[in-house]
C-alpha cells in the first residue's frame, strides 16, 4: 500500500481511480471488469521509471519484450499481455481520454485480459511517463493484497 501512496503523492495517479475508468469503459461493451494487480503495478512502474530515466516514451526496454519484463514481478501463467504508454498528460483522466482516442490503445483497454496495473514516473525535466499493463494470467504472487487487489 505504501507504493501506491507514493505514486499518488509524487506522480499524480491513483491506480484504483484509473482502474475505475478502465472498468467503466469495459462495462459499456459488456466486458468483464479487470482486477488491479500488484504484479502489473510493479511492472508498469518499472517501465514508467525506465522511460523517465531515458526521457523518451517507448515500448522498448533493455529488459526485453513485455513478457520478459513482467516475469520478474511474479505474474503467474500469463497467456497474453499488452502495454499502453504515454507522456505529458498531467492526470489520470487526461491520459485515459487520450488512450481511448487511439484505436490500438483502446483495443488494449477493451482486450481479453483479467488483470491490470498502471503507473507514472516523473523525469528530471518534469515530464510524466505513463504505463498501463494488462495480462490474462492465473494470479500474482507479489506483495500482500487487500480486498481491492488480486493476489
XYZ file of N, CA, C and O in Angstrom, residues 25-149:
500
model
N -15.348 1.846 -18.876
C -15.335 1.742 -20.335
C -15.606 0.307 -20.774
O -16.351 0.064 -21.726
N -15.019 -0.654 -20.102
C -15.243 -2.065 -20.438
C -16.718 -2.439 -20.256
O -17.269 -3.196 -21.058
N -17.354 -1.900 -19.220
C -18.766 -2.206 -18.956
C -19.664 -1.734 -20.100
O -20.669 -2.384 -20.410
N -19.306 -0.640 -20.738
C -20.084 -0.134 -21.879
C -20.160 -1.160 -23.004
O -21.082 -1.145 -23.812
N -19.173 -2.040 -23.079
C -19.098 -3.056 -24.127
C -19.448 -4.455 -23.611
O -19.222 -5.443 -24.293
N -19.977 -4.512 -22.392
C -20.367 -5.788 -21.814
C -19.194 -6.676 -21.432
O -19.346 -7.892 -21.335
N -18.031 -6.086 -21.207
C -16.825 -6.849 -20.871
C -16.660 -6.986 -19.365
O -17.070 -6.103 -18.601
N -16.034 -8.074 -18.952
C -15.766 -8.307 -17.532
C -14.807 -7.243 -17.001
O -13.906 -6.804 -17.725
N -14.960 -6.853 -15.742
C -14.018 -5.885 -15.159
C -12.649 -6.517 -14.946
O -12.531 -7.723 -14.746
N -11.641 -5.679 -14.988
C -10.281 -6.106 -14.678
C -10.050 -5.990 -13.175
O -10.732 -5.235 -12.486
N -9.064 -6.719 -12.681
C -8.665 -6.681 -11.280
C -7.331 -5.950 -11.196
O -6.421 -6.222 -11.982
N -7.220 -5.041 -10.246
C -5.953 -4.357 -10.026
C -4.955 -5.349 -9.458
O -5.241 -6.045 -8.489
N -3.793 -5.420 -10.071
C -2.820 -6.470 -9.788
C -1.488 -5.853 -9.362
O -0.893 -5.072 -10.115
N -1.016 -6.222 -8.174
C 0.252 -5.701 -7.669
C 1.414 -6.003 -8.608
O 2.330 -5.193 -8.758
N 1.421 -7.182 -9.213
C 2.493 -7.547 -10.142
C 2.554 -6.561 -11.306
O 3.640 -6.132 -11.721
N 1.394 -6.224 -11.849
C 1.353 -5.341 -13.007
C 1.550 -3.880 -12.633
O 2.047 -3.097 -13.442
N 1.172 -3.497 -11.419
C 1.520 -2.152 -10.952
C 3.039 -2.027 -10.899
O 3.617 -1.042 -11.362
N 3.700 -3.044 -10.356
C 5.159 -3.019 -10.241
C 5.832 -3.036 -11.609
O 6.799 -2.297 -11.848
N 5.345 -3.863 -12.532
C 5.963 -3.902 -13.866
C 5.700 -2.604 -14.630
O 6.589 -2.108 -15.341
N 4.502 -2.041 -14.484
C 4.203 -0.750 -15.124
C 5.087 0.350 -14.539
O 5.568 1.230 -15.263
N 5.314 0.299 -13.218
C 6.185 1.298 -12.595
C 7.605 1.186 -13.135
O 8.250 2.200 -13.417
N 8.086 -0.043 -13.313
C 9.427 -0.230 -13.863
C 9.525 0.367 -15.269
O 10.522 1.017 -15.608
N 8.486 0.183 -16.092
C 8.519 0.738 -17.453
C 8.414 2.260 -17.422
O 9.111 2.951 -18.170
N 7.570 2.798 -16.569
C 7.472 4.258 -16.454
C 8.785 4.853 -15.963
O 9.234 5.886 -16.461
N 9.407 4.200 -14.986
C 10.704 4.667 -14.481
C 11.763 4.622 -15.580
O 12.567 5.554 -15.714
N 11.763 3.546 -16.360
C 12.719 3.428 -17.468
C 12.530 4.584 -18.455
O 13.502 5.241 -18.854
N 11.286 4.850 -18.820
C 11.009 5.931 -19.766
C 11.443 7.283 -19.198
O 12.030 8.107 -19.916
N 11.141 7.514 -17.926
C 11.508 8.813 -17.342
C 13.024 8.955 -17.219
O 13.561 10.055 -17.370
N 13.730 7.856 -16.982
C 15.194 7.909 -16.892
C 15.840 8.242 -18.232
O 16.832 8.973 -18.282
N 15.283 7.692 -19.319
C 15.845 7.991 -20.644
C 15.133 9.187 -21.293
O 15.515 9.614 -22.377
N 14.107 9.698 -20.617
C 13.287 10.828 -21.095
C 12.801 10.602 -22.514
O 12.917 11.448 -23.391
N 12.192 9.420 -22.697
C 11.640 9.052 -24.001
C 10.496 8.069 -23.799
O 10.645 7.076 -23.091
N 9.356 8.344 -24.434
C 8.243 7.412 -24.406
C 8.585 6.240 -25.321
O 8.963 6.435 -26.476
N 8.468 5.017 -24.780
C 8.838 3.848 -25.574
C 8.189 2.581 -25.030
O 7.944 2.470 -23.833
N 7.923 1.648 -25.934
C 7.529 0.296 -25.539
C 8.753 -0.598 -25.415
O 8.660 -1.708 -24.920
N 9.884 -0.125 -25.873
C 11.116 -0.900 -25.823
C 11.751 -0.794 -24.440
O 11.466 0.121 -23.684
N 12.618 -1.743 -24.157
C 13.326 -1.744 -22.885
C 14.565 -2.603 -23.021
O 14.591 -3.563 -23.797
N 15.564 -2.280 -22.245
C 16.765 -3.115 -22.186
C 16.453 -4.483 -21.590
O 17.240 -5.410 -21.713
N 15.297 -4.604 -20.947
C 14.939 -5.820 -20.220
C 14.110 -6.795 -21.042
O 13.600 -7.765 -20.515
N 13.953 -6.541 -22.336
C 13.276 -7.493 -23.198
C 11.877 -7.082 -23.589
O 11.452 -5.947 -23.388
N 11.153 -8.058 -24.164
C 9.773 -7.795 -24.564
C 8.880 -7.774 -23.321
O 9.344 -8.019 -22.208
N 7.617 -7.501 -23.500
C 6.731 -7.328 -22.351
C 6.633 -8.589 -21.497
O 6.645 -8.510 -20.266
N 6.546 -9.755 -22.124
C 6.525 -10.994 -21.332
C 7.777 -11.097 -20.461
O 7.698 -11.442 -19.288
N 8.929 -10.807 -21.037
C 10.184 -10.871 -20.277
C 10.235 -9.810 -19.178
O 10.779 -10.044 -18.104
N 9.641 -8.652 -19.439
C 9.671 -7.563 -18.455
C 8.743 -7.797 -17.276
O 9.013 -7.322 -16.179
N 7.621 -8.510 -17.477
C 6.720 -8.742 -16.337
C 7.115 -9.965 -15.523
O 6.733 -10.082 -14.362
N 7.878 -10.860 -16.111
C 8.249 -12.102 -15.424
C 8.886 -11.881 -14.048
O 8.512 -12.560 -13.083
N 9.817 -10.934 -13.880
C 10.427 -10.745 -12.552
C 9.450 -10.244 -11.488
O 9.766 -10.260 -10.301
N 8.261 -9.825 -11.899
C 7.286 -9.272 -10.964
C 6.228 -10.281 -10.536
O 5.185 -9.919 -10.009
N 6.496 -11.560 -10.785
C 5.732 -12.667 -10.217
C 4.317 -12.830 -10.740
O 3.448 -13.357 -10.050
N 4.065 -12.423 -11.968
C 2.788 -12.749 -12.591
C 2.872 -14.228 -12.985
O 3.906 -14.690 -13.447
N 1.800 -14.980 -12.754
C 1.837 -16.431 -12.936
C 1.002 -16.835 -14.148
O -0.170 -16.481 -14.266
N 1.630 -17.587 -15.058
C 0.962 -18.186 -16.216
C 0.211 -17.175 -17.076
O -0.952 -17.390 -17.442
N 0.878 -16.099 -17.437
C 0.259 -15.127 -18.353
C 0.216 -15.729 -19.756
O 1.222 -16.215 -20.257
N -0.962 -15.702 -20.371
C -1.101 -16.205 -21.735
C -1.130 -15.072 -22.753
O -0.875 -15.281 -23.930
N -1.457 -13.865 -22.293
C -1.408 -12.695 -23.164
C -1.138 -11.465 -22.302
O -1.539 -11.404 -21.139
N -0.435 -10.508 -22.890
C -0.109 -9.258 -22.202
C -0.175 -8.114 -23.207
O -0.071 -8.333 -24.419
N -0.353 -6.899 -22.691
C -0.346 -5.712 -23.542
C 0.113 -4.525 -22.704
O 0.052 -4.558 -21.472
N 0.526 -3.481 -23.415
C 1.043 -2.293 -22.746
C 0.587 -1.048 -23.483
O 0.622 -0.999 -24.712
N 0.171 -0.045 -22.736
C -0.045 1.300 -23.251
C 0.955 2.209 -22.563
O 1.160 2.093 -21.349
N 1.579 3.102 -23.320
C 2.459 4.108 -22.741
C 2.038 5.478 -23.252
O 1.414 5.604 -24.309
N 2.375 6.504 -22.472
C 2.054 7.884 -22.850
C 3.023 8.811 -22.135
O 3.670 8.431 -21.160
N 3.072 10.051 -22.617
C 3.940 11.045 -21.993
C 3.265 12.407 -22.035
O 2.682 12.781 -23.053
N 3.369 13.122 -20.922
C 2.967 14.519 -20.899
C 1.646 14.826 -20.234
O 1.430 15.952 -19.794
N 0.742 13.869 -20.163
C -0.557 14.132 -19.561
C -0.379 14.340 -18.055
O 0.414 13.670 -17.417
N -1.158 15.239 -17.485
C -0.956 15.614 -16.092
C -1.817 14.837 -15.105
O -1.603 14.939 -13.897
N -2.804 14.062 -15.574
C -3.623 13.306 -14.631
C -4.267 12.097 -15.309
O -4.197 11.937 -16.519
N -4.870 11.252 -14.474
C -5.486 10.008 -14.951
C -6.549 10.252 -16.013
O -6.597 9.535 -17.014
N -7.413 11.236 -15.794
C -8.480 11.495 -16.754
C -7.938 11.844 -18.134
O -8.417 11.333 -19.144
N -6.941 12.701 -18.182
C -6.391 13.137 -19.472
C -5.688 11.996 -20.196
O -5.899 11.783 -21.389
N -4.843 11.246 -19.495
C -4.137 10.158 -20.172
C -5.124 9.089 -20.627
O -5.006 8.544 -21.734
N -6.130 8.795 -19.807
C -7.112 7.788 -20.198
C -7.901 8.249 -21.428
O -8.123 7.463 -22.358
N -8.300 9.502 -21.440
C -9.029 10.036 -22.590
C -8.174 9.941 -23.859
O -8.666 9.549 -24.919
N -6.893 10.274 -23.743
C -6.011 10.176 -24.910
C -5.870 8.733 -25.381
O -5.878 8.462 -26.591
N -5.725 7.791 -24.449
C -5.631 6.388 -24.843
C -6.918 5.913 -25.530
O -6.857 5.165 -26.504
N -8.061 6.353 -25.046
C -9.323 5.920 -25.655
C -9.515 6.506 -27.050
O -10.252 5.949 -27.856
N -8.849 7.587 -27.364
C -8.920 8.182 -28.707
C -8.064 7.428 -29.725
O -8.177 7.661 -30.922
N -7.199 6.565 -29.255
C -6.294 5.810 -30.118
C -6.827 4.384 -30.282
O -7.057 3.683 -29.293
N -6.991 3.954 -31.525
C -7.541 2.625 -31.783
C -6.740 1.528 -31.084
O -7.299 0.680 -30.391
N -5.425 1.525 -31.241
C -4.595 0.455 -30.669
C -4.640 0.457 -29.147
O -4.736 -0.604 -28.514
N -4.592 1.632 -28.551
C -4.645 1.712 -27.091
C -6.021 1.293 -26.568
O -6.129 0.594 -25.561
N -7.072 1.718 -27.258
C -8.435 1.335 -26.872
C -8.600 -0.182 -26.957
O -9.222 -0.796 -26.092
N -8.003 -0.806 -27.988
C -8.073 -2.267 -28.118
C -7.449 -2.948 -26.909
O -7.943 -3.982 -26.455
N -6.361 -2.413 -26.389
C -5.763 -2.982 -25.181
C -6.691 -2.831 -23.985
O -6.886 -3.775 -23.213
N -7.264 -1.668 -23.820
C -8.169 -1.414 -22.692
C -9.385 -2.339 -22.748
O -9.864 -2.819 -21.721
N -9.855 -2.622 -23.948
C -11.036 -3.466 -24.126
C -10.674 -4.916 -24.446
O -11.545 -5.708 -24.792
N -9.420 -5.268 -24.313
C -8.942 -6.590 -24.713
C -9.323 -7.710 -23.759
O -9.901 -7.496 -22.694
N -8.955 -8.909 -24.162
C -9.256 -10.131 -23.411
C -8.215 -10.332 -22.306
O -7.319 -11.173 -22.413
N -8.353 -9.514 -21.270
C -7.442 -9.552 -20.132
C -8.255 -9.645 -18.843
O -9.449 -9.342 -18.835
N -7.608 -10.036 -17.765
C -8.290 -10.078 -16.470
C -7.547 -9.308 -15.378
O -8.081 -9.098 -14.307
N -6.324 -8.881 -15.642
C -5.512 -8.180 -14.638
C -4.961 -6.883 -15.223
O -4.717 -6.782 -16.426
N -4.722 -5.918 -14.334
C -4.365 -4.567 -14.770
C -3.436 -3.909 -13.765
O -3.560 -4.107 -12.556
N -2.516 -3.107 -14.278
C -1.682 -2.248 -13.449
C -1.379 -0.963 -14.186
O -1.335 -0.938 -15.421
N -1.187 0.093 -13.440
C -0.880 1.399 -14.028
C 0.135 2.099 -13.146
O 0.155 1.895 -11.924
N 0.980 2.910 -13.767
C 1.967 3.674 -13.008
C 2.394 4.886 -13.818
O 2.167 4.970 -15.021
N 3.031 5.804 -13.115
C 3.557 7.006 -13.745
C 4.851 7.374 -13.041
O 5.030 7.078 -11.855
N 5.759 7.985 -13.797
C 7.036 8.413 -13.239
C 7.381 9.780 -13.816
O 7.165 10.028 -15.006
N 7.920 10.627 -12.981
C 8.293 11.965 -13.418
C 9.791 12.033 -13.698
O 10.610 11.638 -12.869
N 10.122 12.559 -14.880
C 11.533 12.695 -15.258
C 12.139 13.911 -14.557
O 11.428 14.739 -13.986
N 13.455 14.009 -14.647
C 14.134 15.169 -14.056
C 13.651 16.476 -14.666
O 13.628 17.501 -14.002
N 13.242 16.446 -15.939
C 12.742 17.661 -16.592
C 11.276 17.934 -16.273
O 10.728 18.942 -16.709
N 10.639 17.033 -15.514
C 9.259 17.248 -15.076
C 8.199 16.569 -15.913
O 7.012 16.658 -15.586
N 8.588 15.887 -16.986
C 7.597 15.189 -17.813
C 7.109 13.927 -17.104
O 7.875 13.253 -16.415
N 5.834 13.615 -17.292
C 5.256 12.404 -16.721
C 5.201 11.314 -17.788
O 4.729 11.552 -18.902
N 5.667 10.121 -17.423
C 5.659 8.956 -18.310
C 4.742 7.902 -17.716
O 4.959 7.431 -16.601
N 3.708 7.557 -18.458
C 2.650 6.652 -18.017
C 2.814 5.277 -18.649
O 3.209 5.163 -19.805
N 2.428 4.250 -17.907
C 2.357 2.887 -18.439
C 1.132 2.188 -17.874
O 0.859 2.279 -16.670
N 0.404 1.523 -18.735
C -0.652 0.591 -18.342
C -0.182 -0.791 -18.772
O 0.276 -0.959 -19.903
N -0.305 -1.775 -17.873
C -0.005 -3.161 -18.224
C -1.258 -4.005 -18.029
O -1.973 -3.853 -17.031
N -1.507 -4.870 -18.986
C -2.658 -5.762 -18.997
C -2.157 -7.189 -19.124
O -1.175 -7.438 -19.833
N -2.843 -8.124 -18.479
C -2.481 -9.534 -18.637
C -3.714 -10.410 -18.465
O -4.633 -10.077 -17.715
N -3.697 -11.505 -19.172
C -4.621 -12.592 -18.918
C -3.759 -13.648 -18.240
O -2.947 -14.301 -18.889
N -3.887 -13.748 -16.916
C -2.969 -14.575 -16.130
C -3.713 -15.241 -14.984
O -4.775 -14.785 -14.553
N -3.116 -16.323 -14.468
C -3.718 -17.065 -13.356
C -3.794 -16.229 -12.087
O -4.841 -16.095 -11.489
N -2.657 -15.689 -11.660
C -2.641 -14.853 -10.465
C -1.278 -14.180 -10.314
O -0.395 -14.359 -11.139
N -1.158 -13.438 -9.231
C 0.041 -12.678 -8.924
C 0.556 -13.121 -7.561
O -0.221 -13.284 -6.630
N 1.864 -13.316 -7.457
C 2.467 -13.732 -6.188
C 3.181 -12.589 -5.476
O 3.973 -12.825 -4.598
N 2.937 -11.355 -5.852
C 3.705 -10.228 -5.336
C 2.958 -9.488 -4.232
O 1.801 -9.165 -4.374
N 3.656 -9.177 -3.147
C 3.164 -8.374 -2.038
C 1.952 -9.024 -1.363
O 1.368 -9.962 -1.866
N 1.562 -8.465 -0.277
C 0.298 -8.831 0.365
C -0.795 -8.024 -0.294
O -0.603 -6.871 -0.647
N -1.950 -8.592 -0.445
C -3.037 -7.867 -1.098
C -4.055 -7.404 -0.069
O -4.105 -7.862 1.054
N -4.859 -6.470 -0.510
C -6.024 -6.039 0.272
C -7.248 -6.513 -0.488
O -7.135 -7.120 -1.546
N -8.429 -6.205 -0.002
C -9.638 -6.643 -0.691
C -9.784 -5.983 -2.050
O -10.523 -6.475 -2.881
N -9.066 -4.909 -2.321
C -9.153 -4.214 -3.601
C -8.204 -4.795 -4.634
O -8.242 -4.401 -5.790
N -7.331 -5.691 -4.222
C -6.291 -6.172 -5.108
C -6.376 -7.671 -5.262
O -6.855 -8.382 -4.399
